[in-house]
mmCIF file of C-alpha atoms and ligand atoms in Angstrom:
data_model
loop_
_atom_site.group_PDB
_atom_site.id
_atom_site.type_symbol
_atom_site.label_atom_id
_atom_site.label_comp_id
_atom_site.label_asym_id
_atom_site.label_seq_id
_atom_site.Cartn_x
_atom_site.Cartn_y
_atom_site.Cartn_z
ATOM 1 C CA MET A 1 20.323 39.655 61.888
ATOM 2 C CA THR A 2 23.109 37.559 63.271
ATOM 3 C CA VAL A 3 22.616 35.960 67.053
ATOM 4 C CA ALA A 4 26.262 33.897 67.729
ATOM 5 C CA GLY A 5 27.832 33.772 64.309
ATOM 6 C CA LEU A 6 24.083 32.318 62.693
ATOM 7 C CA ARG A 7 21.779 34.033 60.773
ATOM 8 C CA THR A 8 17.842 34.164 62.268
ATOM 9 C CA HIS A 9 15.478 33.517 60.306
ATOM 10 C CA ASP A 10 12.622 34.224 62.791
ATOM 11 C CA ASP A 11 10.884 37.000 64.621
ATOM 12 C CA LEU A 12 11.462 40.076 61.796
ATOM 13 C CA ILE A 13 9.777 42.140 59.428
ATOM 14 C CA GLN A 14 11.896 42.031 56.178
ATOM 15 C CA PRO A 15 10.642 45.217 53.770
ATOM 16 C CA PHE A 16 11.061 44.444 49.960
ATOM 17 C CA GLN A 17 10.722 46.260 47.130
ATOM 18 C CA ILE A 18 10.027 44.851 43.574
ATOM 19 C CA ASP A 19 11.920 46.582 40.873
ATOM 20 C CA ALA A 20 10.287 46.432 37.478
ATOM 21 C CA SER A 21 6.813 47.570 38.762
ATOM 22 C CA LYS A 22 7.930 49.754 41.895
ATOM 23 C CA LEU A 23 5.503 47.719 44.561
ATOM 24 C CA ARG A 24 6.585 47.398 47.779
ATOM 25 C CA GLY A 25 5.735 44.936 50.310
ATOM 26 C CA ARG A 26 6.505 43.004 53.640
ATOM 27 C CA LEU A 27 7.285 39.452 54.410
ATOM 28 C CA VAL A 28 6.922 39.005 58.353
ATOM 29 C CA ARG A 29 8.263 35.539 60.137
ATOM 30 C CA LEU A 30 7.454 34.787 63.420
ATOM 31 C CA GLY A 31 9.021 31.894 65.424
ATOM 32 C CA PRO A 32 9.823 31.759 69.020
ATOM 33 C CA ALA A 33 8.311 35.321 69.372
ATOM 34 C CA VAL A 34 4.735 33.865 68.325
ATOM 35 C CA ASP A 35 5.002 30.430 70.100
ATOM 36 C CA ALA A 36 5.659 32.475 73.346
ATOM 37 C CA ILE A 37 2.901 34.692 73.283
ATOM 38 C CA LEU A 38 0.112 31.746 71.876
ATOM 39 C CA GLY A 39 2.168 29.391 74.336
ATOM 40 C CA ARG A 40 1.014 31.285 77.536
ATOM 41 C CA HIS A 41 -2.765 31.231 76.522
ATOM 42 C CA ASP A 42 -3.696 27.705 75.480
ATOM 43 C CA TYR A 43 -6.215 28.544 73.091
ATOM 44 C CA PRO A 44 -8.093 26.194 71.158
ATOM 45 C CA GLU A 45 -6.550 25.747 67.857
ATOM 46 C CA PRO A 46 -8.735 27.256 65.256
ATOM 47 C CA VAL A 47 -8.311 30.861 67.808
ATOM 48 C CA ALA A 48 -4.467 30.286 68.488
ATOM 49 C CA ARG A 49 -4.072 30.035 64.196
ATOM 50 C CA LEU A 50 -6.470 33.119 63.547
ATOM 51 C CA LEU A 51 -4.367 35.314 66.569
ATOM 52 C CA GLY A 52 -1.471 33.859 65.133
ATOM 53 C CA GLU A 53 -2.288 35.331 61.756
ATOM 54 C CA ALA A 54 -3.210 38.586 63.367
ATOM 55 C CA LEU A 55 -0.062 38.831 65.014
ATOM 56 C CA ALA A 56 1.941 38.589 61.857
ATOM 57 C CA LEU A 57 -0.291 40.722 59.911
ATOM 58 C CA ALA A 58 -0.250 43.296 62.324
ATOM 59 C CA ALA A 59 3.752 42.990 61.875
ATOM 60 C CA ALA A 60 3.536 43.309 58.309
ATOM 61 C CA LEU A 61 1.246 46.295 58.000
ATOM 62 C CA ALA A 62 3.420 48.264 60.970
ATOM 63 C CA GLY A 63 6.462 48.223 58.730
ATOM 64 C CA GLY A 64 4.866 50.042 55.996
ATOM 65 C CA LEU A 65 3.990 52.731 58.259
ATOM 66 C CA LYS A 66 6.346 56.063 59.780
ATOM 67 C CA PHE A 67 5.450 55.877 63.586
ATOM 68 C CA ASP A 68 6.228 56.027 67.146
ATOM 69 C CA GLY A 69 4.434 54.335 68.918
ATOM 70 C CA ILE A 70 1.821 51.571 68.803
ATOM 71 C CA PHE A 71 0.407 50.057 66.088
ATOM 72 C CA THR A 72 -3.034 47.573 66.566
ATOM 73 C CA LEU A 73 -5.231 45.152 64.880
ATOM 74 C CA GLN A 74 -8.457 44.596 66.517
ATOM 75 C CA THR A 75 -11.315 42.569 65.573
ATOM 76 C CA LYS A 76 -14.509 42.544 66.887
ATOM 77 C CA GLY A 77 -17.776 39.842 65.974
ATOM 78 C CA ASP A 78 -20.822 38.331 67.137
ATOM 79 C CA GLY A 79 -19.419 34.819 66.481
ATOM 80 C CA ALA A 80 -17.129 32.498 68.588
ATOM 81 C CA ILE A 81 -14.319 34.749 68.719
ATOM 82 C CA ALA A 82 -15.718 38.000 70.129
ATOM 83 C CA MET A 83 -11.833 39.724 70.327
ATOM 84 C CA MET A 84 -8.956 39.629 68.724
ATOM 85 C CA VAL A 85 -6.031 42.297 69.567
ATOM 86 C CA ALA A 86 -2.771 42.019 67.989
ATOM 87 C CA ASP A 87 -0.634 44.826 68.566
ATOM 88 C CA VAL A 88 3.174 46.425 67.305
ATOM 89 C CA THR A 89 5.601 49.209 68.320
ATOM 90 C CA SER A 90 7.728 51.183 66.217
ATOM 91 C CA ALA A 91 10.539 49.120 68.388
ATOM 92 C CA GLY A 92 9.312 45.573 67.041
ATOM 93 C CA GLU A 93 7.592 44.420 70.650
ATOM 94 C CA LEU A 94 4.302 42.579 70.160
ATOM 95 C CA ARG A 95 1.649 40.890 72.081
ATOM 96 C CA GLY A 96 -2.131 39.818 71.771
ATOM 97 C CA TYR A 97 -4.920 38.252 72.897
ATOM 98 C CA ALA A 98 -8.547 36.580 71.651
ATOM 99 C CA GLN A 99 -11.825 36.179 73.488
ATOM 100 C CA PHE A 100 -13.735 33.471 72.719
ATOM 101 C CA ASP A 101 -16.909 31.309 73.785
ATOM 102 C CA ARG A 102 -16.667 28.038 73.547
ATOM 103 C CA ASP A 103 -19.675 26.761 72.974
ATOM 104 C CA LYS A 104 -20.058 28.884 69.911
ATOM 105 C CA LEU A 105 -16.541 27.681 69.157
ATOM 106 C CA ALA A 106 -17.495 24.326 68.861
ATOM 107 C CA GLN A 107 -20.688 24.755 67.069
ATOM 108 C CA ALA A 108 -18.122 26.761 64.488
ATOM 109 C CA ALA A 109 -15.629 24.660 64.245
ATOM 110 C CA PRO A 110 -15.921 20.953 65.359
ATOM 111 C CA ARG A 111 -13.442 19.160 66.250
ATOM 112 C CA GLY A 112 -11.028 17.974 63.417
ATOM 113 C CA GLU A 113 -12.644 19.903 60.639
ATOM 114 C CA ALA A 114 -11.041 22.963 62.563
ATOM 115 C CA VAL A 115 -7.775 22.250 60.822
ATOM 116 C CA ALA A 116 -8.462 23.016 57.227
ATOM 117 C CA VAL A 117 -11.010 26.047 57.968
ATOM 118 C CA LEU A 118 -10.107 30.037 59.447
ATOM 119 C CA SER A 119 -13.149 31.242 57.925
ATOM 120 C CA VAL A 120 -13.634 34.672 58.936
ATOM 121 C CA PRO A 121 -17.511 34.498 59.101
ATOM 122 C CA ARG A 122 -17.532 31.437 60.868
ATOM 123 C CA LEU A 123 -15.329 31.885 63.320
ATOM 124 C CA ILE A 124 -15.825 35.983 63.813
ATOM 125 C CA GLY A 125 -18.820 36.384 62.734
ATOM 126 C CA ALA A 126 -20.268 39.980 61.480
ATOM 127 C CA GLY A 127 -18.622 42.704 63.160
ATOM 128 C CA TYR A 128 -15.400 44.761 62.145
ATOM 129 C CA LEU A 129 -12.076 45.208 61.686
ATOM 130 C CA ALA A 130 -9.902 48.426 63.070
ATOM 131 C CA PHE A 131 -5.991 49.633 62.681
ATOM 132 C CA THR A 132 -5.052 52.007 65.538
ATOM 133 C CA VAL A 133 -1.771 53.862 65.693
ATOM 134 C CA ASP A 134 -1.563 55.675 68.611
ATOM 135 C CA GLN A 135 1.596 58.139 68.949
ATOM 136 C CA GLY A 136 1.550 58.830 72.920
ATOM 137 C CA VAL A 137 -0.877 61.892 74.593
ATOM 138 C CA HIS A 138 0.036 64.271 72.732
ATOM 139 C CA THR A 139 -0.912 63.405 68.869
ATOM 140 C CA GLU A 140 -4.223 62.655 67.166
ATOM 141 C CA ARG A 141 -4.701 59.109 67.398
ATOM 142 C CA TYR A 142 -5.125 57.361 63.445
ATOM 143 C CA GLN A 143 -7.856 54.963 63.387
ATOM 144 C CA GLY A 144 -9.795 53.325 60.591
ATOM 145 C CA ILE A 145 -12.740 50.871 60.830
ATOM 146 C CA VAL A 146 -14.702 48.839 58.344
ATOM 147 C CA GLU A 147 -17.144 45.925 58.434
ATOM 148 C CA LEU A 148 -15.472 42.274 58.466
ATOM 149 C CA THR A 149 -15.791 41.348 54.396
ATOM 150 C CA GLY A 150 -14.356 38.357 53.642
ATOM 151 C CA ALA A 151 -13.281 35.037 53.878
ATOM 152 C CA SER A 152 -10.140 35.119 55.580
ATOM 153 C CA LEU A 153 -8.297 38.101 57.640
ATOM 154 C CA ALA A 154 -6.594 38.469 54.478
ATOM 155 C CA ASP A 155 -9.375 38.983 52.084
ATOM 156 C CA CYS A 156 -10.998 41.468 54.908
ATOM 157 C CA VAL A 157 -7.574 43.601 55.121
ATOM 158 C CA HIS A 158 -7.610 43.976 51.058
ATOM 159 C CA HIS A 159 -11.359 45.525 51.468
ATOM 160 C CA TYR A 160 -10.178 47.344 54.269
ATOM 161 C CA PHE A 161 -7.366 49.353 52.073
ATOM 162 C CA GLN A 162 -9.415 49.583 49.093
ATOM 163 C CA GLN A 163 -12.561 51.316 51.219
ATOM 164 C CA SER A 164 -10.554 53.523 53.237
ATOM 165 C CA GLU A 165 -6.912 53.841 51.683
ATOM 166 C CA GLN A 166 -7.629 53.308 47.756
ATOM 167 C CA ILE A 167 -4.043 51.574 48.668
ATOM 168 C CA GLY A 168 -3.399 48.466 46.532
ATOM 169 C CA THR A 169 -2.765 45.754 49.064
ATOM 170 C CA ALA A 170 -3.128 41.934 49.255
ATOM 171 C CA ALA A 171 -2.000 39.713 51.992
ATOM 172 C CA LYS A 172 -1.043 36.118 52.180
ATOM 173 C CA LEU A 173 -0.999 34.625 55.618
ATOM 174 C CA ALA A 174 -0.319 31.495 57.545
ATOM 175 C CA CYS A 175 0.128 30.038 61.174
ATOM 176 C CA GLY A 176 0.352 26.066 62.559
ATOM 177 C CA ARG A 177 1.616 24.448 65.067
ATOM 178 C CA THR A 178 5.176 22.681 63.428
ATOM 179 C CA ALA A 179 7.615 20.415 65.802
ATOM 180 C CA ARG A 180 9.705 23.682 66.602
ATOM 181 C CA GLY A 181 6.556 25.053 67.852
ATOM 182 C CA TRP A 182 4.199 27.779 66.572
ATOM 183 C CA ARG A 183 4.921 29.491 63.636
ATOM 184 C CA THR A 184 3.361 32.199 61.318
ATOM 185 C CA ALA A 185 3.879 34.456 58.309
ATOM 186 C CA ALA A 186 2.376 37.122 56.678
ATOM 187 C CA LEU A 187 3.331 38.321 53.203
ATOM 188 C CA VAL A 188 1.853 42.031 52.384
ATOM 189 C CA LEU A 189 2.254 43.643 48.534
ATOM 190 C CA GLN A 190 1.427 47.070 48.390
ATOM 191 C CA GLN A 191 1.046 49.706 45.606
ATOM 192 C CA MET A 192 2.639 52.775 46.593
ATOM 193 C CA PRO A 193 0.834 56.129 46.777
ATOM 194 C CA LEU A 194 0.858 57.978 43.128
ATOM 195 C CA ASP A 195 0.627 61.249 44.586
ATOM 196 C CA GLY A 196 3.435 63.394 45.994
ATOM 197 C CA GLY A 197 5.374 62.564 43.629
ATOM 198 C CA ILE A 198 7.153 59.549 45.025
ATOM 199 C CA LEU A 199 6.946 57.725 42.359
ATOM 200 C CA ILE A 200 9.183 59.626 39.130
ATOM 201 C CA GLU A 201 9.366 56.520 37.096
ATOM 202 C CA ALA A 202 5.857 54.770 37.804
ATOM 203 C CA PRO A 203 5.074 52.512 35.025
ATOM 204 C CA GLY A 204 1.664 53.914 32.956
ATOM 205 C CA ALA A 205 -1.921 52.716 34.128
ATOM 206 C CA THR A 206 -2.293 49.800 32.288
ATOM 207 C CA GLU A 207 1.169 48.365 33.027
ATOM 208 C CA ARG A 208 0.424 48.929 36.858
ATOM 209 C CA ASP A 209 -2.387 46.960 37.033
ATOM 210 C CA GLU A 210 -0.561 44.457 35.034
ATOM 211 C CA TYR A 211 1.971 44.108 37.309
ATOM 212 C CA TRP A 212 -0.083 44.296 39.918
ATOM 213 C CA ARG A 213 -1.900 41.484 39.108
ATOM 214 C CA ARG A 214 1.070 39.459 38.132
ATOM 215 C CA ALA A 215 3.116 40.329 41.699
ATOM 216 C CA VAL A 216 -0.214 39.077 43.192
ATOM 217 C CA ALA A 217 -0.328 35.566 41.259
ATOM 218 C CA LEU A 218 3.029 35.063 42.415
ATOM 219 C CA MET A 219 2.394 35.982 45.803
ATOM 220 C CA GLY A 220 -0.798 33.829 45.916
ATOM 221 C CA SER A 221 1.725 30.575 44.312
ATOM 222 C CA SER A 222 3.637 30.777 47.750
ATOM 223 C CA THR A 223 2.337 27.612 50.000
ATOM 224 C CA SER A 224 1.563 27.851 53.600
ATOM 225 C CA ALA A 225 4.496 25.601 54.124
ATOM 226 C CA GLU A 226 6.792 28.131 52.628
ATOM 227 C CA LEU A 227 5.562 30.610 54.736
ATOM 228 C CA LEU A 228 6.389 28.602 57.375
ATOM 229 C CA ASP A 229 9.278 26.961 56.780
ATOM 230 C CA ALA A 230 11.919 27.355 59.711
ATOM 231 C CA ASP A 231 14.418 26.756 57.223
ATOM 232 C CA LEU A 232 13.882 28.570 54.081
ATOM 233 C CA ASP A 233 15.690 32.191 54.330
ATOM 234 C CA PRO A 234 13.052 34.865 54.007
ATOM 235 C CA ASN A 235 14.858 36.543 51.149
ATOM 236 C CA ARG A 236 15.274 33.223 49.505
ATOM 237 C CA LEU A 237 11.736 32.764 49.474
ATOM 238 C CA LEU A 238 10.939 36.085 48.122
ATOM 239 C CA TYR A 239 13.942 35.879 45.280
ATOM 240 C CA ARG A 240 11.836 32.725 44.779
ATOM 241 C CA LEU A 241 8.952 34.544 44.055
ATOM 242 C CA PHE A 242 9.909 37.776 42.520
ATOM 243 C CA HIS A 243 13.207 37.361 41.215
ATOM 244 C CA GLU A 244 12.135 37.798 37.227
ATOM 245 C CA ASP A 245 10.797 41.441 38.373
ATOM 246 C CA GLY A 246 13.977 42.024 40.328
ATOM 247 C CA VAL A 247 13.349 41.781 44.228
ATOM 248 C CA ARG A 248 15.563 44.109 46.818
ATOM 249 C CA VAL A 249 15.370 43.980 50.395
ATOM 250 C CA TRP A 250 15.885 46.434 52.743
ATOM 251 C CA PRO A 251 17.208 45.918 56.331
ATOM 252 C CA ALA A 252 15.050 43.331 58.504
ATOM 253 C CA GLN A 253 13.651 44.681 61.442
ATOM 254 C CA PRO A 254 13.699 42.335 64.610
ATOM 255 C CA LEU A 255 10.523 41.443 66.460
ATOM 256 C CA GLN A 256 10.478 40.003 69.876
ATOM 257 C CA ASP A 257 7.293 39.332 72.218
ATOM 258 C CA ARG A 258 6.924 41.580 74.815
ATOM 259 C CA CYS A 259 4.101 42.883 76.870
ATOM 260 C CA ARG A 260 4.290 46.676 78.155
ATOM 261 C CA CYS A 261 1.735 46.209 81.066
ATOM 262 C CA THR A 262 3.347 47.071 84.400
ATOM 263 C CA ALA A 263 2.712 46.781 88.131
ATOM 264 C CA GLY A 264 2.290 50.738 88.062
ATOM 265 C CA ARG A 265 -0.097 50.383 85.514
ATOM 266 C CA VAL A 266 -2.384 48.243 86.915
ATOM 267 C CA GLU A 267 -1.958 50.095 90.285
ATOM 268 C CA SER A 268 -2.987 52.898 88.564
ATOM 269 C CA VAL A 269 -6.272 51.494 87.170
ATOM 270 C CA LEU A 270 -6.712 50.205 90.458
ATOM 271 C CA ARG A 271 -6.579 53.610 91.904
ATOM 272 C CA ALA A 272 -8.950 54.702 89.223
ATOM 273 C CA LEU A 273 -11.889 52.518 90.320
ATOM 274 C CA SER A 274 -14.505 53.914 92.442
ATOM 275 C CA PRO A 275 -15.100 51.793 95.842
ATOM 276 C CA ASP A 276 -17.617 49.792 94.882
ATOM 277 C CA GLU A 277 -16.085 48.715 91.931
ATOM 278 C CA LEU A 278 -12.719 47.730 94.026
ATOM 279 C CA ALA A 279 -15.227 45.441 96.082
ATOM 280 C CA GLU A 280 -16.703 44.369 93.485
ATOM 281 C CA MET A 281 -13.202 42.763 92.168
ATOM 282 C CA LYS A 282 -12.104 41.461 95.713
ATOM 283 C CA VAL A 283 -12.093 37.768 96.265
ATOM 284 C CA ASP A 284 -12.856 35.544 99.317
ATOM 285 C CA ASP A 285 -10.066 36.773 100.981
ATOM 286 C CA GLY A 286 -10.225 40.663 100.232
ATOM 287 C CA ALA A 287 -7.755 40.556 98.146
ATOM 288 C CA VAL A 288 -7.766 41.999 94.204
ATOM 289 C CA VAL A 289 -6.651 39.816 91.458
ATOM 290 C CA VAL A 290 -5.359 41.407 88.005
ATOM 291 C CA THR A 291 -4.616 38.966 85.385
ATOM 292 C CA CYS A 292 -3.128 40.473 82.160
ATOM 293 C CA GLN A 293 -5.378 39.232 78.865
ATOM 294 C CA PHE A 294 -2.234 39.867 76.774
ATOM 295 C CA CYS A 295 1.037 38.183 78.834
ATOM 296 C CA SER A 296 -1.231 36.020 81.451
ATOM 297 C CA THR A 297 0.675 38.149 84.357
ATOM 298 C CA VAL A 298 -0.982 37.802 87.149
ATOM 299 C CA ARG A 299 -0.953 40.353 90.182
ATOM 300 C CA ARG A 300 -2.508 39.812 92.987
ATOM 301 C CA TYR A 301 -2.818 42.915 96.019
ATOM 302 C CA ASP A 302 -3.674 41.464 99.566
ATOM 303 C CA ALA A 303 -5.192 43.488 102.342
ATOM 304 C CA ALA A 304 -1.692 45.079 103.075
ATOM 305 C CA ALA A 305 -0.967 45.784 99.461
ATOM 306 C CA LEU A 306 -3.851 47.834 99.130
ATOM 307 C CA ASP A 307 -3.391 49.371 102.101
ATOM 308 C CA ALA A 308 0.060 50.376 101.058
ATOM 309 C CA LEU A 309 -1.619 51.514 97.775
ATOM 310 C CA GLY A 310 -4.114 53.724 99.624
ATOM 311 C CA LEU A 311 -7.104 51.617 98.706
ATOM 312 C CA SER A 312 -8.420 49.512 101.446
HETATM 313 ZN ZN1 ZN B 401 0.985 41.962 80.181
#
């Protein structure tokens, strides 16, 4: 990706394949896009960091799918972070938000301690992880759900693919606030399905396992600092990790911070409400104020505006 003659290392999905083992993967790097998304919300640090990881992860998983629509990653739990949503369109538009309880968060992540620990059991609690692919009204929605099992979001994803897809999947995630703002990264490795004759020259089962363990170990050797380093070219990082087994990259896909909310959509939601529901939403002066959970855009409908929509 080239902008004004400068190669940018950010806001992209970099797909790759490891030649020797026929493993595929994606490296997602987010800089300005995630800084904008997280900056809009001013979440406490553990919430921001976990949502940042979820955003990078959603993009990395979506990058491995052929779809035309919206890929959504969602967590729900009984802990401090009741819900996280991260979604990405096939065009690379990314957005996300989190719902959390301040009191529970203060107990789960006392000040100062939070920086080191992004524990799913501690921050999200017991709950589930869901992935949805929505390709529009005329197609069937795909949804996969598993219980949250694992210490980190990466562990939960590994468990998800083991349970539901039986495709070996390993992820390494990082998110942090740097001198250049929030940054996040996801490195995902996946075995390719063996059915359908895709792997004509696939290694045998034992070799396959060996390659897998080796690739996962190499991936594990990457540090959060490397993953988040704005000056380290993503391809350079992939080469550093996997060059002995031959790593090949495909064209990167750009990602951007963009919400899909529109005034039209908000208005059709308002029109679908019953008069009682609408009355409940009115603030003191009779106006209805709708704030997008994703991008924090505030839309205010005063009495005249409601009247114009036929909603007075
Ligand atoms: Zn929005």
